[in-house]
RNA sequence: CGGGGAGUGGCGCAGUGGUAGCGUUCCUGCUUUGGGUGCAGGAGGUCGGGGGUUCAAAUCCCCCCUCCCCGACCA
């Protein structure tokens, strides 16, 4: 393959586009790979499309290698299947909806669980047909509230989505493991570093799920992992399970007693007062925020329009993490509890809410879920449900009983690893893949079952697995660039070798042409900068911006029978003889 | 959706009521040819959209759209 810059549909930019912030967006636009075409939508130019296809092909090859078969669905789909699974409502504003000329509802698919389930139902009806894993590489549509960062979060993007179908849970586990392995191979080939983290399944439903995150600061996901990888634990913050003892040994705490604590609607004010008031001071040490039990009220809004209050109790040194809370209450959305809501619930005294009125059996009737650190036997200072008063020595299990636990408290760096107890660290990552054990949710909703060996109908159990293909292009760019431009791994690069003709000397041009002819004959993909009247400086800069892994300069060395070979990533240059150049470069490119 | 910033030629920017400018890109000619050559001439803009105020609006007022950042949202 030989592409000539003299005719390539390309214009590089001399300056960074002002609306691009993250490196991948900035450099892909500047290098002439993509152009913004719509809010959250991009046009791929020849160089970009070439990289995109390389990535797509690697994904495809690895799926095929694992024995998964490719199919292809429309992106434009009718409402009914999504109605059957409840996702027409659950997806909310994020779903692109439209009507045909008869007024029938359609959607642009955000993902295809329903259609795959129906397709298998359409064709298969026996356990003998299973297991089955099929996939597609398709354009997906999600009406994101805020598209951002170029290709990293668009409203139209390309995704490889696979679905597995098994007769039982053991089969699902095998299919899941097969996908997990295929994903590891895929990301290894793409040159993408990744961390596999435990995740929550969110709107997808189902049980076990893991995310593949490329650990990069520009990523939108926050995850924790065991510092120095002591035990290998890693999880999305949403999925972190706090490790606590079941209960504390029964303490000989005095009976709970209410105290006057005027003007202490905040934890800080309360702790400060408790430490300064002689009658309230603690003998052995100062009170700290972690001694208090903070009760946060929120309103849960469900997709059907109903709403319901919830109180989350947690140690006063932590805030509620909205992402973690929403992951727990999904598909409900969390809204702040406003003054008018307080007016409707007079038993809740803002700033002084305590457990005695909470719980579905309490006077307020509001569900009360607590952080797992609030274990039976733990002792707290908390609101007395009276303005300016708090209760001290309130013991969980003795003086109050919550309705249950909830993982909604912030995770802090240094918190103990749930697995081994060593400190956790917090990092950011780009979600490049996600694998789910869906279970039977979709098969049940859409009636996908097969006959087993005994002639009995068995509901099929499913998994779903996604790789963001267009996002992977951006993620790869993010992992490999410098102040001069992009720097692609060879397998995804738009070419293997970028040949620059440095001078206008006939001998140089002839040498470059002959070299390129030899290279393409050897199966090397070549980009040739044969632009006449363009100064060498411009060509060098463009070559570095475009980021092909090997740059060859055919210039004044030709007089001595040599050319220069430069590694884009390391910057290492070496002069090699023109005579052996094809063999040398072909070996370099494998 | 909340907070902040911004929309002027392909790209980067100036322009606070009076003839739309600069740099770059692009075209022509000469020049230069190993790190974004130099000179000269030229092309390219309904100033995000709509309404309003005014003799006159890129500029002032109102509404909307879009982009960027933070948060919320988000397989």
XYZ file of C-alpha atoms (C1' of nucleotides) in Angstrom:
665
model
C 0.000 0.000 0.000
C 1.381 3.373 -1.018
C -0.257 6.670 -0.197
C 1.143 9.907 -1.510
C 0.828 13.043 0.548
C 0.688 15.014 -2.695
C -2.772 13.599 -3.357
C -3.950 12.440 0.068
C -7.135 14.146 1.263
C -5.450 15.753 4.230
C -4.826 19.113 5.765
C -2.818 19.333 8.939
C -3.257 22.319 11.198
C -0.414 24.469 12.298
C -2.067 25.296 15.590
C -4.167 23.419 18.093
C -7.886 23.745 17.553
C -9.242 25.920 20.340
C -12.202 23.696 21.168
C -10.133 20.610 21.833
C -8.682 20.067 25.237
C -7.687 16.448 25.677
C -4.621 15.313 23.716
C -6.343 12.714 21.571
C -8.973 15.173 20.390
C -6.447 17.946 19.807
C -3.974 15.805 17.882
C -6.495 13.808 15.874
C -8.022 17.033 14.583
C -4.683 18.714 14.079
C -3.168 15.716 12.333
C -6.049 15.531 9.874
C -7.611 12.320 11.203
C -11.071 13.552 12.155
C -13.306 16.602 11.888
C -16.249 17.472 14.062
C -19.455 17.148 12.061
C -22.201 17.417 14.690
C -22.529 17.719 18.446
C -20.929 14.484 19.586
C -20.322 13.287 16.034
C -17.148 13.088 13.974
C -16.187 12.567 10.362
C -13.294 10.221 9.732
C -10.791 11.475 7.155
C -8.637 8.999 5.199
C -5.891 8.732 7.812
C -8.394 8.437 10.638
C -10.542 5.928 8.829
C -7.476 3.847 8.172
C -6.611 3.773 11.877
C -10.230 3.093 12.747
C -10.364 0.134 10.378
C -7.130 -1.265 11.727
C -8.531 -1.177 15.236
C -11.821 -2.644 14.087
C -10.038 -5.447 12.276
C -7.978 -6.368 15.300
C -11.144 -6.545 17.365
C -12.827 -8.623 14.676
C -9.916 -10.998 14.325
C -9.788 -11.632 18.044
C -13.529 -12.219 18.254
C -13.351 -14.647 15.353
C -10.343 -16.370 16.852
C -12.378 -16.967 20.005
C -15.075 -18.608 17.904
C -17.634 -15.820 18.036
C -19.586 -15.142 14.852
C -20.259 -11.778 13.323
C -23.746 -10.557 12.440
C -25.122 -7.106 11.778
C -28.293 -5.415 12.955
C -29.946 -2.196 11.933
C -29.336 0.791 14.167
C -32.895 1.970 13.564
C -35.220 -0.202 15.619
C -38.871 -0.363 16.628
C -40.000 0.428 20.153
C -41.642 -2.881 21.055
C -38.655 -5.017 22.057
C -37.340 -2.237 24.238
C -40.779 -1.796 25.733
C -40.825 -5.480 26.642
C -37.626 -5.221 28.661
C -38.533 -1.900 30.226
C -35.614 -0.087 28.675
C -37.762 2.220 26.550
C -38.533 3.896 29.884
C -35.333 3.128 31.794
C -33.056 4.703 29.233
C -34.830 8.024 29.662
C -33.467 11.031 27.845
C -30.383 9.170 26.714
C -32.314 7.310 24.066
C -32.681 8.874 20.629
C -36.350 8.414 19.774
C -38.114 9.119 16.523
C -41.360 8.405 14.738
C -41.996 7.093 11.276
C -44.574 8.651 8.935
C -47.367 6.631 10.522
C -46.486 7.839 13.964
C -44.903 4.593 15.129
C -42.132 4.913 17.687
C -38.587 4.038 16.737
C -35.237 4.426 18.388
C -31.620 4.575 17.399
C -30.138 1.682 19.284
C -27.885 2.460 22.246
C -27.093 -1.270 22.457
C -28.710 -4.404 21.105
C -29.514 -6.934 23.855
C -33.153 -7.140 22.819
C -32.481 -7.719 19.146
C -29.864 -10.391 19.729
C -32.172 -12.162 22.156
C -35.020 -12.101 19.651
C -32.789 -13.269 16.835
C -31.660 -16.316 18.779
C -35.250 -16.987 19.801
C -36.199 -16.786 16.147
C -33.678 -19.399 15.023
C -32.803 -21.664 17.925
C -34.875 -23.845 20.219
C -32.628 -26.629 21.480
C -29.920 -26.972 24.090
C -27.900 -28.638 21.332
C -27.540 -25.241 19.664
C -25.834 -23.775 22.710
C -23.466 -22.346 23.715
C -23.488 -19.530 21.189
C -21.631 -16.259 21.071
C -22.396 -13.737 18.347
C -21.332 -10.165 17.894
C -21.533 -7.147 15.670
C -19.547 -3.974 15.130
C -22.130 -1.267 14.907
C -22.833 2.398 15.236
C -24.521 3.185 18.527
C -26.503 6.230 19.505
C -26.845 7.769 22.911
C -28.122 11.246 23.516
C -25.452 12.072 26.069
C -26.077 15.045 28.295
C -22.595 16.229 27.560
C -20.569 14.826 24.705
C -16.950 15.648 25.388
C -13.317 15.053 24.640
C -13.735 14.308 20.941
C -13.966 10.609 20.265
C -13.933 9.676 23.947
C -17.593 10.445 24.527
C -19.727 11.026 21.478
C -23.410 10.668 20.802
C -22.729 8.491 17.789
C -19.932 6.005 18.188
C -18.852 2.589 17.098
C -18.998 -0.388 19.390
C -18.335 -4.065 19.130
C -21.045 -5.775 21.134
C -21.171 -9.513 21.743
C -23.780 -11.649 23.410
C -23.450 -15.136 24.765
C -26.247 -17.666 25.168
C -25.971 -20.635 27.491
C -28.163 -23.294 28.982
C -26.943 -22.781 32.543
C -24.815 -20.672 34.857
C -21.723 -22.816 34.418
C -21.978 -22.270 30.673
C -22.391 -18.538 31.166
C -19.257 -18.504 33.278
C -17.334 -20.274 30.508
C -18.604 -17.835 27.878
C -17.784 -14.938 30.144
C -14.273 -16.223 30.692
C -13.819 -16.725 26.956
C -14.755 -13.117 26.341
C -12.545 -11.917 29.142
C -9.616 -13.706 27.580
C -10.428 -12.481 24.082
C -10.575 -8.929 25.442
C -7.185 -9.270 27.059
C -5.699 -10.436 23.779
C -7.457 -7.654 21.886
C -6.231 -4.856 24.137
C -2.743 -6.321 24.205
C -2.647 -6.197 20.431
C -4.047 -2.688 20.365
C -1.204 -1.600 22.611
C -3.665 -0.391 25.212
C -2.704 -0.745 28.849
C -5.680 -1.814 30.937
C -6.848 -2.654 34.416
C -9.743 -5.045 34.917
C -11.986 -3.733 37.651
C -15.132 -5.035 39.310
C -18.107 -2.979 38.285
C -21.772 -2.600 38.955
C -24.166 -3.495 36.204
C -26.308 -0.358 36.323
C -29.054 0.017 33.757
C -28.039 -3.211 32.061
C -29.224 -5.394 34.887
C -27.580 -8.691 35.641
C -25.023 -9.759 38.146
C -21.267 -10.050 37.714
C -19.577 -7.446 35.613
C -16.089 -6.166 35.047
C -14.745 -3.150 33.227
C -11.531 -2.820 31.262
C -10.121 0.596 32.068
C -7.149 2.213 30.372
C -5.532 3.970 33.339
C -5.359 7.558 32.079
C -6.078 10.840 33.801
C -8.454 12.013 31.069
C -10.685 9.019 31.780
C -14.089 9.528 33.290
C -14.175 6.500 35.526
C -12.684 6.479 38.987
C -11.423 3.197 40.282
C -9.532 1.943 43.281
C -6.862 -0.652 43.475
C -4.723 -2.206 46.081
C -1.616 -0.018 46.409
C 1.390 -1.698 44.791
C -1.029 -4.362 43.643
C -0.611 -6.323 46.877
C -3.518 -8.662 46.178
C -4.591 -7.564 42.697
C -7.904 -6.106 43.831
C -9.292 -3.382 41.576
C -12.815 -1.999 41.368
C -14.793 0.870 40.027
C -15.505 3.159 42.996
C -19.182 2.445 42.430
C -18.574 -1.226 43.080
C -16.285 -1.018 46.100
C -17.605 -3.083 48.986
C -16.546 -1.790 52.369
C -14.967 -4.455 54.511
C -16.211 -4.439 58.106
C -16.696 -6.837 60.933
C -20.167 -8.295 61.229
C -20.693 -6.602 64.570
C -18.742 -5.135 67.441
C -18.560 -6.840 70.809
C -21.325 -5.450 72.968
C -19.941 -2.355 74.623
C -20.846 -1.246 78.069
C -21.987 2.091 76.724
C -24.104 4.247 78.971
C -27.712 4.652 77.970
C -28.228 7.064 75.115
C -28.739 10.613 76.313
C -29.812 13.756 74.480
C -27.667 16.858 74.900
C -28.170 20.489 73.991
C -25.981 21.327 71.018
C -27.192 24.725 69.819
C -26.248 25.911 66.319
C -24.675 22.665 65.152
C -26.409 21.807 61.893
C -23.053 20.787 60.399
C -20.710 18.024 61.482
C -17.815 20.445 61.958
C -19.822 22.712 64.204
C -21.010 19.731 66.218
C -17.552 18.221 66.729
C -16.120 21.588 67.659
C -18.829 22.213 70.263
C -18.517 18.708 71.711
C -14.788 19.286 72.234
C -15.209 22.688 73.865
C -18.174 22.062 76.153
C -16.777 20.619 79.409
C -19.812 18.439 80.036
C -19.559 16.885 76.583
C -15.803 16.423 76.249
C -14.496 12.965 75.859
C -12.002 11.821 78.476
C -9.518 9.816 76.435
C -9.342 11.847 73.228
C -11.060 14.550 71.216
C -14.235 13.797 69.369
C -13.750 13.479 65.638
C -16.142 13.649 62.707
C -16.021 9.876 62.425
C -17.740 9.564 65.813
C -20.861 11.155 64.419
C -23.587 9.505 62.425
C -24.683 11.766 59.591
C -28.121 11.197 58.118
C -28.556 12.463 54.582
C -32.016 12.645 53.025
C -32.450 12.299 49.291
C -35.396 11.863 46.988
C -35.391 8.883 44.640
C -37.166 9.430 41.367
C -38.165 6.321 39.438
C -38.549 6.048 35.663
C -42.329 5.676 36.081
C -42.417 9.164 37.598
C -42.981 8.202 41.217
C -40.591 9.286 43.901
C -39.737 8.182 47.378
C -37.469 9.619 50.074
C -34.482 7.732 51.436
C -32.183 8.481 54.356
C -28.588 7.355 54.164
C -26.731 7.092 57.466
C -22.969 7.256 57.355
C -19.986 8.266 59.500
C -19.701 12.057 59.679
C -16.227 12.120 58.146
C -17.586 10.965 54.809
C -19.865 12.477 52.195
C -22.411 10.577 50.176
C -20.892 9.683 46.801
C -23.744 10.329 44.366
C -22.371 7.924 41.796
C -22.167 5.146 44.323
C -25.610 5.907 45.646
C -27.161 5.999 42.197
C -25.495 2.746 41.272
C -27.218 1.180 44.290
C -30.674 2.590 43.637
C -30.643 2.310 39.817
C -32.778 2.818 37.794
C -34.024 5.464 40.219
C -32.387 8.874 40.013
C -31.258 10.722 43.083
C -32.507 14.239 43.603
C -31.786 16.606 46.437
C -34.312 16.785 49.241
C -35.657 20.320 49.003
C -37.247 22.659 51.529
C -40.688 21.802 50.241
C -39.914 18.118 50.809
C -38.901 18.899 54.394
C -42.187 20.763 54.799
C -44.040 17.581 53.817
C -42.104 15.538 56.360
C -42.289 17.478 59.641
C -40.661 14.648 61.587
C -37.388 15.421 59.799
C -35.568 18.306 61.481
C -33.051 19.647 59.008
C -29.554 19.413 60.441
C -30.641 17.313 63.400
C -32.044 14.164 61.812
C -31.610 11.062 63.948
C -32.461 7.367 63.604
C -35.289 7.375 66.141
C -37.841 8.661 63.629
C -36.337 6.832 60.643
C -36.999 3.485 59.073
C -40.050 2.066 57.381
C -41.502 1.336 60.818
C -40.466 4.693 62.320
C -42.715 7.717 62.707
C -41.480 9.177 59.422
C -41.916 5.890 57.552
C -38.849 6.775 55.489
C -36.527 3.977 54.503
C -33.243 4.183 56.419
C -30.156 2.518 55.036
C -26.750 2.850 56.634
C -23.138 2.565 55.603
C -21.693 -0.869 56.411
C -19.418 0.796 58.980
C -22.505 1.397 61.092
C -22.483 -2.138 62.480
C -24.454 -3.462 65.419
C -22.619 -2.451 68.582
C -21.135 0.769 67.132
C -21.665 3.939 69.152
C -22.630 7.286 67.693
C -23.419 10.914 68.223
C -26.333 11.796 66.034
C -29.315 14.099 65.624
C -32.047 14.055 68.255
C -34.765 15.111 65.809
C -35.064 18.337 67.724
C -33.569 21.650 66.800
C -30.243 22.217 68.601
C -30.052 18.747 70.157
C -27.984 15.652 69.544
C -28.006 12.201 71.088
C -24.780 10.751 72.497
C -23.966 7.068 73.073
C -26.558 5.865 70.640
C -25.727 2.243 69.906
C -26.654 0.580 66.666
C -28.689 -2.553 67.291
C -29.468 -1.515 70.855
C -31.046 1.906 70.344
C -31.931 1.772 66.677
C -32.169 -0.707 63.845
C -31.723 0.469 60.262
C -33.670 -1.070 57.392
C -30.444 -2.310 55.861
C -27.042 -1.372 54.485
C -26.072 0.675 51.464
C -22.725 1.311 49.789
C -23.024 5.025 49.198
C -20.218 6.615 51.200
C -17.231 8.174 49.494
C -14.226 5.949 49.084
C -11.047 7.591 50.318
C -7.504 6.915 49.228
C -5.941 4.853 51.996
C -9.149 3.019 52.900
C -8.471 -0.657 53.553
C -8.614 -2.991 50.595
C -11.751 -5.140 50.956
C -9.748 -8.131 49.905
C -6.449 -7.917 51.809
C -6.723 -4.907 54.091
C -3.784 -2.938 52.716
C -4.356 0.661 51.578
C -6.329 1.458 48.462
C -5.228 4.022 45.900
C -7.556 5.965 43.638
C -6.975 6.460 39.913
C -8.842 7.443 36.768
C -9.381 5.425 33.640
C -11.069 5.329 30.250
C -13.612 2.549 29.973
C -12.557 0.633 26.884
C -14.456 -2.572 27.504
C -17.152 -3.971 29.720
C -18.225 -7.553 30.245
C -21.487 -8.567 31.924
C -23.147 -11.680 33.111
C -26.653 -10.626 32.258
C -28.344 -13.771 33.432
C -31.938 -14.318 32.406
C -33.349 -10.795 32.500
C -33.605 -10.360 28.741
C -34.358 -13.990 27.932
C -37.240 -13.931 30.408
C -38.626 -10.611 29.221
C -38.549 -11.710 25.598
C -39.332 -15.383 26.075
C -36.083 -16.959 24.942
C -35.979 -20.552 26.107
C -34.818 -23.853 24.658
C -35.622 -27.495 25.292
C -33.116 -29.299 27.468
C -32.129 -32.974 27.302
C -35.283 -33.915 29.174
C -37.554 -32.020 26.822
C -38.141 -29.279 29.369
C -38.242 -25.578 28.505
C -35.243 -23.816 30.041
C -34.739 -20.054 29.996
C -31.425 -19.195 28.355
C -28.827 -17.307 30.360
C -26.955 -14.533 28.654
C -23.876 -12.379 28.799
C -23.160 -9.127 27.022
C -19.761 -7.719 26.198
C -18.734 -4.412 24.674
C -15.660 -2.747 23.274
C -15.850 0.893 22.239
C -14.057 0.784 18.908
C -14.032 4.490 18.091
C -13.238 5.243 21.705
C -10.349 2.787 21.547
C -8.832 4.869 18.737
C -8.840 7.890 21.042
C -7.608 5.862 23.987
C -4.674 4.562 21.960
C -3.847 8.118 20.923
C -3.969 9.113 24.594
C -1.443 6.487 25.552
C 1.101 7.489 22.968
C 1.872 11.045 21.950
C 4.388 13.780 22.690
C 4.720 17.525 22.152
C 5.316 16.936 18.441
C 2.272 14.819 17.762
C 0.865 11.321 17.669
C 2.794 8.118 17.867
C 0.859 5.011 16.860
C 1.600 1.402 17.685
C 2.520 -0.200 14.399
C -0.495 -2.436 14.046
C -3.001 0.405 14.217
C -0.888 3.093 12.501
C -2.140 4.382 9.154
C 1.166 3.203 7.627
C 4.318 1.364 8.658
C 6.774 3.817 7.163
C 6.522 7.520 6.418
C 9.016 8.396 3.702
C 10.023 12.049 3.487
C 11.716 13.368 0.388
C 13.814 16.098 1.938
C 15.214 17.773 -1.161
C 14.138 18.443 -4.701
C 17.097 16.715 -6.200
C 16.144 14.288 -8.982
C 18.338 11.602 -7.489
C 16.567 11.875 -4.155
C 13.140 11.659 -5.744
C 14.165 8.673 -7.832
C 15.699 6.965 -4.806
C 12.561 7.522 -2.744
C 10.271 6.250 -5.498
C 12.347 3.166 -5.971
C 12.503 2.559 -2.219
C 8.711 2.868 -1.908
C 8.226 0.504 -4.804
C 10.423 -2.042 -3.078
C 8.695 -1.574 0.263
C 5.166 -1.988 -1.050
C 6.357 -5.061 -2.902
C 7.536 -6.425 0.454
C 4.112 -5.797 1.987
C 5.119 -2.676 3.886
C 2.461 0.041 4.128
C 4.010 3.318 3.012
C 3.089 6.977 3.283
C 5.252 9.006 0.885
C 5.659 12.734 1.306
C 6.250 13.601 -2.325
C 4.831 17.105 -2.117
C 6.739 19.432 -4.391
C 7.589 22.897 -3.196
C 7.044 22.043 0.445
C 10.041 22.796 2.599
C 11.718 19.984 4.528
C 10.819 21.547 7.872
C 7.136 21.331 7.072
C 7.499 17.725 6.006
C 9.383 16.750 9.156
C 6.802 18.412 11.351
C 3.914 16.797 9.534
C 5.562 13.388 9.764
C 5.916 13.749 13.513
C 2.390 15.059 13.899
C 0.886 12.185 11.910
C 2.832 9.713 14.001
C 3.649 6.770 11.744
C 6.049 4.597 13.787
C 8.979 4.685 11.359
C 10.069 7.835 9.543
C 12.502 7.535 6.663
C 14.253 10.636 5.347
C 15.517 10.396 1.805
C 17.776 13.433 1.437
C 21.305 14.517 0.939
C 22.590 11.129 2.164
C 21.474 9.692 -1.144
C 24.680 11.081 -2.670
C 26.557 8.621 -0.434
C 24.016 5.878 -0.865
C 22.387 6.270 2.553
C 19.034 7.238 4.006
C 18.032 8.066 7.540
C 15.659 5.887 9.562
C 14.067 7.392 12.622
C 11.944 5.725 15.252
C 9.040 8.039 15.978
C 8.650 6.938 19.562
C 12.241 6.898 20.752
C 13.582 9.524 18.365
C 16.583 7.282 17.668
C 18.041 7.927 14.199
C 20.266 5.701 12.162
C 21.753 5.973 8.696
C 21.394 2.869 6.610
C 22.513 2.016 3.127
C 20.028 2.574 0.378
C 20.924 -0.773 -1.121
C 19.782 -2.773 1.895
C 16.983 -0.419 2.889
C 14.021 -2.507 1.762
C 15.193 -5.583 3.619
C 16.083 -3.552 6.689
C 12.725 -1.773 6.836
C 10.681 -4.833 5.960
C 12.321 -6.633 8.889
C 11.573 -3.677 11.131
C 7.912 -3.890 10.193
C 7.923 -7.696 10.472
C -29.575 19.809 34.157
C -26.454 23.535 37.720
C -21.867 26.776 37.767
C -17.977 29.168 34.759
C -15.825 30.586 29.885
C -16.448 31.262 24.599
C -18.708 31.605 19.377
C -15.644 36.959 13.830
C -12.595 33.497 6.620
C -10.208 26.282 6.745
C -7.203 27.151 11.627
C -5.510 30.751 15.617
C -6.963 35.590 17.120
C -7.961 41.372 17.388
C -11.943 44.501 16.916
C -17.406 48.185 22.853
C -22.277 51.954 17.944
C -19.970 54.651 12.084
C -16.526 51.212 5.173
C -14.872 43.846 8.967
C -9.077 43.365 10.313
C -4.233 40.580 11.599
C -1.400 35.943 11.488
C -1.614 31.310 9.291
C -3.816 28.335 5.432
C -5.139 28.538 0.101
C -4.071 30.618 -5.237
C -0.195 33.278 -8.756
C 4.899 34.740 -9.598
C 9.864 34.979 -8.135
C 13.007 33.159 -4.137
C 14.475 29.247 -0.775
C 15.412 23.589 -0.153
C 17.684 19.211 6.374
C 13.412 21.644 11.061
C 6.793 25.337 9.896
C 12.092 30.168 3.893
C 11.648 35.395 2.037
C 9.205 39.098 -1.053
C 5.059 40.702 -3.974
C 0.123 40.219 -5.676
C -4.596 37.751 -4.882
C -8.842 34.488 -3.018
C -11.745 33.509 1.094
C -16.411 35.981 6.259
C -25.043 36.334 5.848
C -19.342 38.390 12.497
C -23.606 31.129 15.689
C -29.307 31.874 14.644
C -33.789 34.803 15.339
C -36.101 39.129 17.151
C -35.547 44.191 19.093
C -33.298 49.352 20.055
C -30.903 53.004 16.602
C -30.127 57.285 11.063
C -26.473 53.332 11.786
C -25.262 46.945 15.414
C -19.788 42.117 15.244
C -20.480 45.837 19.202
C -26.460 47.520 23.117
C -31.210 44.505 24.774
C -34.255 39.754 24.647
C -34.825 34.580 23.170
C -32.565 30.291 21.183
C -28.407 27.147 19.384
C -23.462 25.394 19.674
C -18.514 24.595 21.733
C -15.005 24.138 26.023
C -14.138 23.378 31.466
C -16.115 21.695 36.524
C -20.163 19.081 38.623
C -24.580 16.003 37.622
C -25.568 12.308 33.971
C -23.256 7.959 31.429
C -22.432 -0.584 29.924
